[in-house]
Coordinates of C-alpha atoms and ligand atoms in Angstrom, one line a residue:
M168 CA 104.1 -76.4 65.6
S169 CA 101.5 -74.8 63.5
I170 CA 98.4 -72.8 64.2
D171 CA 94.9 -73.9 63.2
L172 CA 94.0 -71.1 60.8
R173 CA 95.3 -68.0 59.0
I174 CA 92.9 -65.6 57.5
S175 CA 95.1 -63.7 55.1
G176 CA 95.0 -60.6 53.0
G177 CA 91.9 -58.9 54.5
I178 CA 91.2 -55.7 56.4
V179 CA 90.9 -56.7 60.0
V180 CA 88.7 -54.5 62.1
T181 CA 90.4 -54.4 65.5
P182 CA 89.4 -52.4 68.6
S183 CA 91.8 -49.8 67.5
G184 CA 90.5 -49.6 64.0
P185 CA 90.9 -51.4 60.6
V186 CA 94.3 -52.7 59.7
A187 CA 95.6 -54.6 56.7
A188 CA 96.7 -57.8 58.4
D189 CA 96.4 -61.5 58.7
L190 CA 94.4 -62.9 61.5
L191 CA 95.8 -66.0 63.2
V192 CA 93.5 -68.5 65.0
D193 CA 94.5 -71.3 67.3
D194 CA 92.5 -73.4 69.7
G195 CA 89.4 -71.3 69.0
R196 CA 90.9 -68.0 69.9
V197 CA 92.6 -65.1 68.2
A198 CA 96.3 -65.9 68.4
G199 CA 97.7 -63.0 66.5
I200 CA 97.1 -60.1 64.1
V201 CA 100.2 -59.9 62.0
G202 CA 101.7 -58.6 58.8
A203 CA 101.7 -60.8 55.7
D204 CA 105.5 -61.1 56.1
V205 CA 105.2 -62.8 59.4
A206 CA 105.7 -66.5 59.2
A207 CA 103.3 -68.7 61.1
P208 CA 102.7 -72.2 59.6
A209 CA 98.9 -72.8 59.6
D210 CA 96.9 -76.0 59.0
R211 CA 94.5 -74.0 56.9
T212 CA 94.4 -70.6 55.2
I213 CA 91.4 -68.6 54.1
D214 CA 92.1 -66.0 51.5
A215 CA 90.4 -62.8 52.6
T216 CA 91.8 -60.5 49.9
G217 CA 89.5 -57.6 49.3
R218 CA 87.4 -58.6 52.2
L219 CA 86.6 -57.2 55.7
V220 CA 87.5 -59.4 58.6
L221 CA 85.1 -58.4 61.3
P222 CA 84.2 -59.5 64.8
G223 CA 81.0 -61.6 64.9
M224 CA 77.8 -59.8 66.1
V225 CA 76.7 -60.1 69.7
D226 CA 73.0 -59.9 69.4
V227 CA 71.5 -59.4 72.9
H228 CA 67.9 -59.3 71.9
V229 CA 66.6 -62.4 70.0
H230 CA 63.2 -64.1 70.2
T231 CA 64.0 -67.7 69.4
R232 CA 60.4 -68.8 70.1
E233 CA 61.5 -72.1 71.8
P234 CA 59.9 -73.4 73.9
G235 CA 56.3 -72.6 73.1
Y236 CA 56.1 -71.0 69.7
E237 CA 58.2 -73.3 67.5
H238 CA 55.8 -72.8 64.6
K239 CA 57.4 -69.4 64.2
D240 CA 61.1 -70.4 64.8
D241 CA 63.1 -72.5 67.1
I242 CA 66.6 -72.3 68.6
L243 CA 68.1 -74.3 65.7
T244 CA 66.5 -72.2 62.9
T245 CA 67.3 -68.9 64.8
S246 CA 70.9 -69.9 65.1
Q247 CA 71.0 -70.8 61.4
Q248 CA 69.8 -67.3 60.6
A249 CA 72.4 -66.0 63.0
A250 CA 75.2 -67.8 61.3
A251 CA 74.2 -66.6 57.9
G252 CA 73.8 -63.0 59.3
G253 CA 77.2 -62.9 61.0
V254 CA 75.8 -63.3 64.5
T255 CA 78.1 -65.4 66.6
T256 CA 76.5 -64.9 69.9
M257 CA 72.8 -64.5 70.5
F258 CA 70.9 -63.8 73.7
G259 CA 67.3 -65.2 73.9
M260 CA 64.3 -63.5 75.5
P261 CA 62.0 -64.8 78.2
N262 CA 58.5 -64.4 76.6
L263 CA 58.2 -68.1 75.9
N264 CA 55.8 -70.8 77.0
P265 CA 56.6 -71.4 79.8
P266 CA 58.2 -68.0 80.3
T267 CA 61.7 -68.0 81.6
V268 CA 61.3 -66.7 85.1
D269 CA 63.2 -69.0 87.4
V270 CA 66.0 -71.5 87.8
T271 CA 63.9 -74.4 86.5
T272 CA 62.8 -72.7 83.3
L273 CA 66.2 -71.2 82.7
R274 CA 67.9 -74.6 83.1
D275 CA 65.4 -76.0 80.5
V276 CA 66.2 -73.2 78.0
F277 CA 69.9 -73.7 78.6
D278 CA 69.5 -77.4 77.8
R279 CA 67.7 -76.5 74.6
Y280 CA 70.5 -74.2 73.4
T281 CA 73.1 -76.7 74.3
A282 CA 71.4 -79.3 72.2
S283 CA 70.4 -77.1 69.2
S284 CA 72.3 -73.8 68.8
I285 CA 75.0 -73.6 66.2
V286 CA 76.2 -70.3 67.5
D287 CA 77.2 -69.2 71.0
W288 CA 74.3 -68.1 73.2
N289 CA 73.0 -66.8 76.4
H290 CA 69.5 -66.0 77.7
N291 CA 67.8 -63.1 79.4
P292 CA 65.3 -64.4 82.0
A293 CA 62.6 -62.2 83.6
P294 CA 63.4 -61.3 87.2
T295 CA 59.8 -61.6 88.4
K296 CA 60.5 -64.4 91.0
F297 CA 62.5 -62.5 93.6
D298 CA 64.2 -65.4 95.2
D299 CA 65.4 -66.7 91.8
I300 CA 67.2 -63.5 90.8
V301 CA 70.5 -64.3 92.4
P302 CA 70.5 -68.0 91.6
M303 CA 69.9 -67.3 87.9
A304 CA 72.9 -64.9 87.9
E305 CA 75.0 -67.7 89.3
M306 CA 74.0 -69.9 86.3
G307 CA 75.9 -67.6 84.0
I308 CA 73.4 -65.2 82.5
C309 CA 74.5 -61.7 81.4
A310 CA 71.3 -59.8 81.9
Y311 CA 67.6 -59.9 82.8
K312 CA 64.6 -58.6 80.8
I313 CA 61.3 -57.1 81.7
Y314 CA 58.5 -55.6 79.8
M315 CA 56.8 -52.6 81.3
V316 CA 53.7 -53.9 79.7
V317 CA 50.6 -55.5 81.1
D318 CA 48.5 -56.6 78.2
T319 CA 44.8 -56.6 78.6
G320 CA 43.1 -59.6 77.1
R321 CA 46.2 -61.0 75.4
T322 CA 48.6 -63.6 76.7
Y323 CA 51.0 -63.0 73.8
P324 CA 53.6 -61.6 73.2
H325 CA 54.0 -60.6 76.9
P326 CA 52.9 -63.5 79.0
A327 CA 52.3 -63.3 82.7
G328 CA 55.6 -63.3 84.5
T329 CA 57.4 -61.2 82.0
G330 CA 55.8 -57.8 82.7
I331 CA 56.1 -55.4 85.6
H332 CA 54.7 -51.9 85.5
D333 CA 54.5 -50.9 89.1
H334 CA 57.4 -48.5 90.0
G335 CA 57.9 -49.8 93.5
H336 CA 58.1 -53.3 92.3
L337 CA 60.6 -52.3 89.6
L338 CA 62.8 -50.5 92.2
Q339 CA 62.7 -53.6 94.5
I340 CA 63.8 -55.8 91.6
M341 CA 66.5 -53.3 90.5
D342 CA 67.9 -53.2 94.1
R343 CA 68.3 -57.0 93.9
I344 CA 69.7 -57.1 90.4
A345 CA 72.3 -54.4 91.4
T346 CA 73.8 -56.9 93.8
T347 CA 74.5 -59.3 90.9
G348 CA 76.3 -56.8 88.6
K349 CA 74.2 -57.9 85.7
R350 CA 72.4 -55.5 83.3
F351 CA 68.6 -55.1 83.4
I352 CA 67.0 -54.9 79.9
V353 CA 63.8 -52.9 80.0
H354 CA 61.1 -52.7 77.3
P355 CA 59.9 -49.2 78.1
H356 CA 56.1 -48.7 78.0
D357 CA 53.6 -46.6 79.9
Q358 CA 50.6 -48.8 80.2
A359 CA 48.2 -46.2 81.6
L360 CA 48.9 -43.8 78.8
M361 CA 48.7 -46.5 76.2
D362 CA 45.3 -47.6 77.5
Y363 CA 44.0 -44.1 77.0
I364 CA 45.6 -43.6 73.6
E365 CA 44.6 -47.0 72.3
G366 CA 41.1 -46.5 73.5
E367 CA 40.8 -43.3 71.5
V368 CA 42.2 -44.9 68.3
L369 CA 40.0 -47.9 68.6
A370 CA 36.9 -45.8 69.3
R371 CA 37.5 -44.1 66.0
G372 CA 37.5 -47.6 64.4
E373 CA 41.1 -47.4 63.3
N374 CA 42.1 -51.0 64.0
T375 CA 44.5 -50.8 61.1
P376 CA 48.3 -50.8 60.6
Q377 CA 48.2 -47.0 60.3
G378 CA 46.1 -46.7 63.5
Y379 CA 48.4 -49.0 65.4
A380 CA 51.5 -47.2 64.1
S381 CA 50.0 -43.8 65.1
A382 CA 49.0 -45.0 68.5
Y383 CA 52.5 -46.0 69.5
A384 CA 54.0 -42.8 68.1
A385 CA 51.2 -40.6 69.5
R386 CA 52.0 -37.3 71.1
E387 CA 55.5 -37.5 69.8
G388 CA 56.1 -40.8 71.6
V389 CA 54.8 -40.0 75.0
I390 CA 54.3 -43.7 76.0
W391 CA 58.0 -44.3 75.4
D392 CA 59.4 -41.1 76.8
T393 CA 57.6 -41.2 80.2
A394 CA 58.6 -44.8 80.7
I395 CA 62.2 -44.2 79.8
D396 CA 62.3 -41.2 82.2
V397 CA 61.1 -43.5 85.0
V398 CA 63.7 -46.2 84.1
L399 CA 66.6 -43.7 84.1
R400 CA 65.5 -42.2 87.4
L401 CA 65.2 -45.7 89.0
A402 CA 68.6 -46.7 87.6
E403 CA 70.1 -43.7 89.3
A404 CA 68.2 -44.5 92.5
S405 CA 69.2 -48.1 92.6
G406 CA 72.6 -48.2 91.0
C407 CA 71.3 -51.0 88.8
P408 CA 72.8 -51.0 85.3
V409 CA 70.0 -50.7 82.7
H410 CA 69.6 -51.3 79.0
I411 CA 66.8 -49.7 77.2
A412 CA 65.3 -51.7 74.4
H413 CA 63.7 -50.3 71.2
I414 CA 65.0 -46.7 71.5
Q415 CA 63.2 -44.6 68.8
T416 CA 62.1 -41.2 70.0
R417 CA 64.0 -37.9 69.9
R418 CA 63.3 -37.0 73.5
S419 CA 64.2 -40.3 74.9
I420 CA 67.5 -40.3 73.0
D421 CA 68.2 -36.9 74.6
A422 CA 67.2 -38.3 78.0
V423 CA 69.7 -41.1 77.7
R424 CA 72.4 -38.7 76.5
R425 CA 71.8 -36.5 79.6
A426 CA 71.7 -39.6 81.9
K427 CA 75.0 -40.8 80.6
A428 CA 76.6 -37.4 81.1
A429 CA 75.3 -37.5 84.7
G430 CA 77.0 -40.9 85.2
V431 CA 74.1 -43.2 85.1
D432 CA 75.0 -46.7 83.9
V433 CA 72.6 -46.9 81.0
T434 CA 73.0 -48.4 77.6
C435 CA 70.4 -48.5 74.8
E436 CA 69.8 -50.4 71.6
V437 CA 68.5 -49.7 68.2
N438 CA 66.7 -52.5 66.5
H439 CA 66.9 -53.2 62.8
W440 CA 63.5 -51.6 62.0
A441 CA 64.3 -48.2 63.4
P442 CA 66.9 -47.1 60.9
F443 CA 65.9 -49.4 58.1
L444 CA 62.2 -50.2 58.2
S445 CA 60.0 -47.7 59.9
T446 CA 58.9 -45.0 57.5
W447 CA 55.2 -44.2 56.9
H448 CA 55.7 -45.5 53.4
D449 CA 56.8 -48.9 54.9
V450 CA 53.7 -48.9 57.1
E451 CA 51.4 -48.1 54.1
T452 CA 52.9 -50.6 51.8
L453 CA 53.9 -53.5 54.1
G454 CA 51.2 -52.9 56.8
P455 CA 51.4 -55.5 59.6
Y456 CA 54.7 -56.9 58.1
A457 CA 56.4 -53.6 58.9
L458 CA 55.3 -53.4 62.5
S459 CA 57.3 -53.4 65.0
Y460 CA 56.8 -49.6 65.1
W461 CA 56.5 -46.5 63.0
V462 CA 59.4 -44.1 63.6
P463 CA 58.4 -40.6 62.3
D464 CA 61.1 -38.9 60.2
D465 CA 62.3 -36.5 62.8
N466 CA 62.7 -39.3 65.3
R467 CA 64.5 -41.4 62.7
A468 CA 67.0 -38.6 62.2
A469 CA 67.6 -38.5 66.0
V470 CA 68.1 -42.3 65.9
W471 CA 70.9 -41.9 63.3
E472 CA 72.4 -39.0 65.2
G473 CA 72.4 -41.2 68.4
M474 CA 74.0 -44.0 66.5
R475 CA 76.7 -41.7 65.2
D476 CA 77.5 -40.0 68.4
G477 CA 77.4 -43.1 70.6
T478 CA 74.3 -42.2 72.7
I479 CA 72.8 -45.4 71.1
D480 CA 75.4 -47.9 72.1
I481 CA 74.2 -51.1 70.6
A482 CA 72.6 -52.6 67.6
S483 CA 70.5 -55.7 68.4
S484 CA 68.0 -57.2 66.2
D485 CA 64.9 -57.8 68.3
H486 CA 64.4 -60.6 65.9
A487 CA 60.7 -61.3 66.3
P488 CA 59.3 -63.8 63.7
H489 CA 55.6 -64.3 63.1
T490 CA 53.8 -66.4 60.5
R491 CA 52.0 -64.8 57.5
E492 CA 48.7 -65.9 59.1
E493 CA 49.6 -64.1 62.3
K494 CA 50.4 -61.0 60.2
E495 CA 47.6 -61.0 57.6
I496 CA 44.8 -60.4 60.1
G497 CA 46.5 -57.1 60.9
W498 CA 45.4 -55.4 57.7
T499 CA 41.9 -55.1 59.2
E500 CA 42.5 -56.0 62.9
M501 CA 46.0 -54.8 63.7
W502 CA 45.5 -55.2 67.5
S503 CA 44.9 -58.9 66.9
A504 CA 48.0 -59.3 64.8
H505 CA 51.3 -60.4 66.4
T506 CA 53.7 -57.5 66.2
G507 CA 57.4 -57.6 65.7
T508 CA 59.6 -58.4 62.6
P509 CA 62.3 -60.9 61.8
G510 CA 65.8 -59.3 61.6
I511 CA 68.7 -61.4 62.8
Q512 CA 69.6 -62.6 59.3
Y513 CA 70.2 -59.3 57.7
Y514 CA 71.0 -56.7 60.4
Y515 CA 74.8 -56.8 60.1
E516 CA 74.7 -56.6 56.3
L517 CA 72.3 -53.6 56.5
M518 CA 74.7 -51.9 58.9
L519 CA 77.6 -52.5 56.5
D520 CA 75.4 -51.1 53.7
A521 CA 74.8 -48.1 55.9
V522 CA 78.6 -47.7 56.2
N523 CA 78.9 -47.8 52.4
R524 CA 76.2 -45.1 52.1
G525 CA 78.2 -42.9 54.5
E526 CA 75.6 -43.0 57.3
L527 CA 78.1 -44.5 59.8
T528 CA 81.8 -45.2 60.0
L529 CA 82.9 -48.8 59.8
E530 CA 84.4 -48.6 63.4
R531 CA 81.1 -47.2 64.8
A532 CA 79.0 -49.9 63.0
V533 CA 81.3 -52.7 64.4
D534 CA 81.3 -51.2 67.8
M535 CA 77.5 -51.2 67.8
V536 CA 77.0 -54.8 66.7
A537 CA 80.0 -56.4 68.4
R538 CA 82.4 -54.7 70.7
I539 CA 80.0 -52.6 72.9
P540 CA 77.3 -55.3 73.5
A541 CA 80.1 -57.7 74.5
E542 CA 81.7 -55.1 76.8
K543 CA 78.4 -53.9 78.4
F544 CA 77.0 -57.4 78.9
G545 CA 80.1 -58.8 80.7
L546 CA 81.9 -60.5 77.8
A547 CA 84.8 -58.1 77.3
G548 CA 87.9 -59.8 76.1
V549 CA 85.9 -62.9 75.2
K550 CA 83.4 -61.9 72.6
G551 CA 82.8 -59.0 70.2
S552 CA 86.4 -58.0 69.4
L553 CA 89.3 -59.2 67.3
E554 CA 92.1 -59.1 69.9
V555 CA 94.6 -61.6 71.0
G556 CA 93.1 -64.1 73.5
A557 CA 89.5 -63.3 72.5
D558 CA 87.3 -66.0 71.0
A559 CA 87.8 -66.2 67.2
D560 CA 84.3 -65.2 66.4
V561 CA 84.9 -63.9 62.9
V562 CA 82.8 -62.6 60.0
I563 CA 84.3 -62.3 56.5
A564 CA 82.4 -59.9 54.4
D565 CA 82.6 -58.5 50.9
P566 CA 82.1 -54.8 51.3
A567 CA 81.5 -54.2 47.6
H568 CA 78.9 -56.9 46.6
E569 CA 75.6 -55.6 45.4
W570 CA 72.8 -58.1 45.9
T571 CA 69.1 -58.2 46.5
I572 CA 67.5 -59.7 49.6
T573 CA 64.5 -62.0 48.8
N574 CA 62.1 -64.2 50.7
D575 CA 63.8 -67.2 49.0
D576 CA 66.9 -66.7 51.1
V577 CA 65.1 -66.6 54.4
L578 CA 66.2 -69.3 56.8
S579 CA 63.4 -68.6 59.3
K580 CA 60.5 -71.0 59.4
I581 CA 58.2 -68.1 58.6
G582 CA 59.6 -67.7 55.1
W583 CA 59.4 -63.9 54.7
T584 CA 61.5 -60.9 55.5
P585 CA 60.3 -57.2 55.4
Y586 CA 63.4 -56.6 53.3
D587 CA 62.3 -58.7 50.4
G588 CA 63.3 -56.9 47.2
R589 CA 65.8 -54.6 48.9
T590 CA 69.2 -54.2 47.2
I591 CA 72.2 -53.7 49.5
S592 CA 75.9 -53.3 48.8
A593 CA 77.7 -55.7 51.2
R594 CA 77.5 -59.4 51.8
I595 CA 78.6 -61.7 54.5
E596 CA 80.5 -64.7 53.0
R597 CA 81.7 -66.6 56.1
T598 CA 81.0 -66.8 59.8
L599 CA 83.3 -68.6 62.3
V600 CA 82.4 -69.3 65.9
R601 CA 85.5 -70.0 68.0
G602 CA 87.5 -70.6 64.8
R603 CA 85.1 -73.1 63.3
E604 CA 83.0 -72.2 60.2
V605 CA 79.3 -72.2 60.8
Y606 CA 78.4 -70.4 57.5
A607 CA 80.4 -70.4 54.2
D608 CA 79.5 -69.3 50.7
G609 CA 75.8 -69.3 51.2
V610 CA 75.5 -72.5 53.2
V611 CA 75.0 -73.0 56.9
V612 CA 77.6 -75.6 57.9
G613 CA 77.4 -75.4 61.6
K614 CA 75.8 -78.3 63.5
P615 CA 73.2 -78.3 66.3
G616 CA 75.1 -78.2 69.6
D617 CA 78.2 -76.4 68.3
G618 CA 77.2 -73.3 70.2
K619 CA 78.2 -72.8 73.8
L620 CA 77.1 -70.6 76.7
A621 CA 78.8 -67.2 76.2
A622 CA 80.0 -66.3 79.7
A623 CA 82.9 -64.3 81.1
R624 CA 86.1 -66.4 81.5
A625 CA 87.3 -67.1 85.0
E626 CA 90.9 -66.8 84.0
G627 CA 90.6 -63.5 82.2
P628 CA 91.3 -62.9 78.5
A629 CA 95.0 -62.3 78.8
A630 CA 95.8 -65.7 80.2
H631 CA 95.7 -67.4 76.8
A632 CA 99.2 -67.0 75.4
A633 CA 99.7 -65.5 72.0
V634 CA 101.5 -67.7 69.5
A635 CA 103.6 -67.1 66.5
A636 CA 104.8 -63.5 66.3
G637 CA 102.0 -62.4 68.7
S638 CA 100.0 -59.3 68.3
A639 CA 101.1 -56.7 65.7
A640 CA 97.9 -54.8 65.4
E641 CA 99.8 -51.6 64.7
G642 CA 101.5 -53.4 61.8
N643 CA 101.1 -52.5 58.2
Ligands
ZN181 ZN1 61.8 -58.0 71.7

């Protein structure tokens, strides 16, 4: 009997740290982590000498744009970018047309992933139809998503059915979600404060990238901080596990730190732009293409500190592609531009580059992109970790490969990245989903429909027997 695959000679990053070992894969799962001397006949071997062997990224915040906005991206193109970027599981977001708010729209989106995605997937619907909250949980989702945003005069990017700002309504929904055990992702936003602050900026005629950037960061981030304080208090009051999207201010990071210490079940995420693309210089030079948000320097320092000390649990991309036309108008009318930036294709590599620059340890970076999102979103033992019995979602990366990101490499329909021209020091070479290659040597080789719903396994992760010499993660 032979196993399917042996990835030999690399540094395998396991839950207990990096180890020089061979990774054995059989039947789509990790079958062993063994020394080079351990015999295990394999149908195929990949030589990973000098390479990192990493768990695939579990990206819980991805805007696939399908259905409704396929001119920006669709599930297939998003999953192709995911494969190239080492993302083996992606969770979509509900701000689609129609928005994902009930069993019917969720089933339609599931069908679309089933047909098109080349990486594993799940989807975060909005819990705005009360009677659909529990039935959607039973369909296999891992989380819900809400925007504390009520746009005035815009139907995009926060269409009706995806926003709730009323605190009583939020608590009612959180009470119901708490019965499902799923996590509640919240885009924090204080609409009333924003109305006042935006009004002041626009009255001064500052409908520019700089004006927009300043408005969202105004008064040291008051629109974020007040909303996050509310969410943390409601999480405590309801027992509903919450996940805060887009963390970026010093005070809110401190608030999350305190809430965790007090036992509140809260996680939070940092999106690619906060550590890597949010300086005033980026706003000045890239304008609408950099927004997302401006993160003032003292807040960015707090973001890095939160990433290092674990207050910020998770790195997720908030991949949010928009066409050049949708961005260009922002130079003179930023409030009419679509905001958000594409990020799924390069985030893992930017994190590995940050490791090389000494900003983060390798273990911490891998925890943020893979192990912790899997664990906190109900996929422990299945996704996000190279351990025996887990899905063989594997990224092989060269940690010492200097290269320059360019628009030519972009697999998104929009054809641009805010990182065009940036030189980084690590490169993903291969991505495997459940032991099958979806990306190899610069080419996406996965096929539409290869991806499957990422859900907790009924039988538990330990039921799949280890083969060969079994686990030897402590090995050499
Ligand atoms: Zn988003």
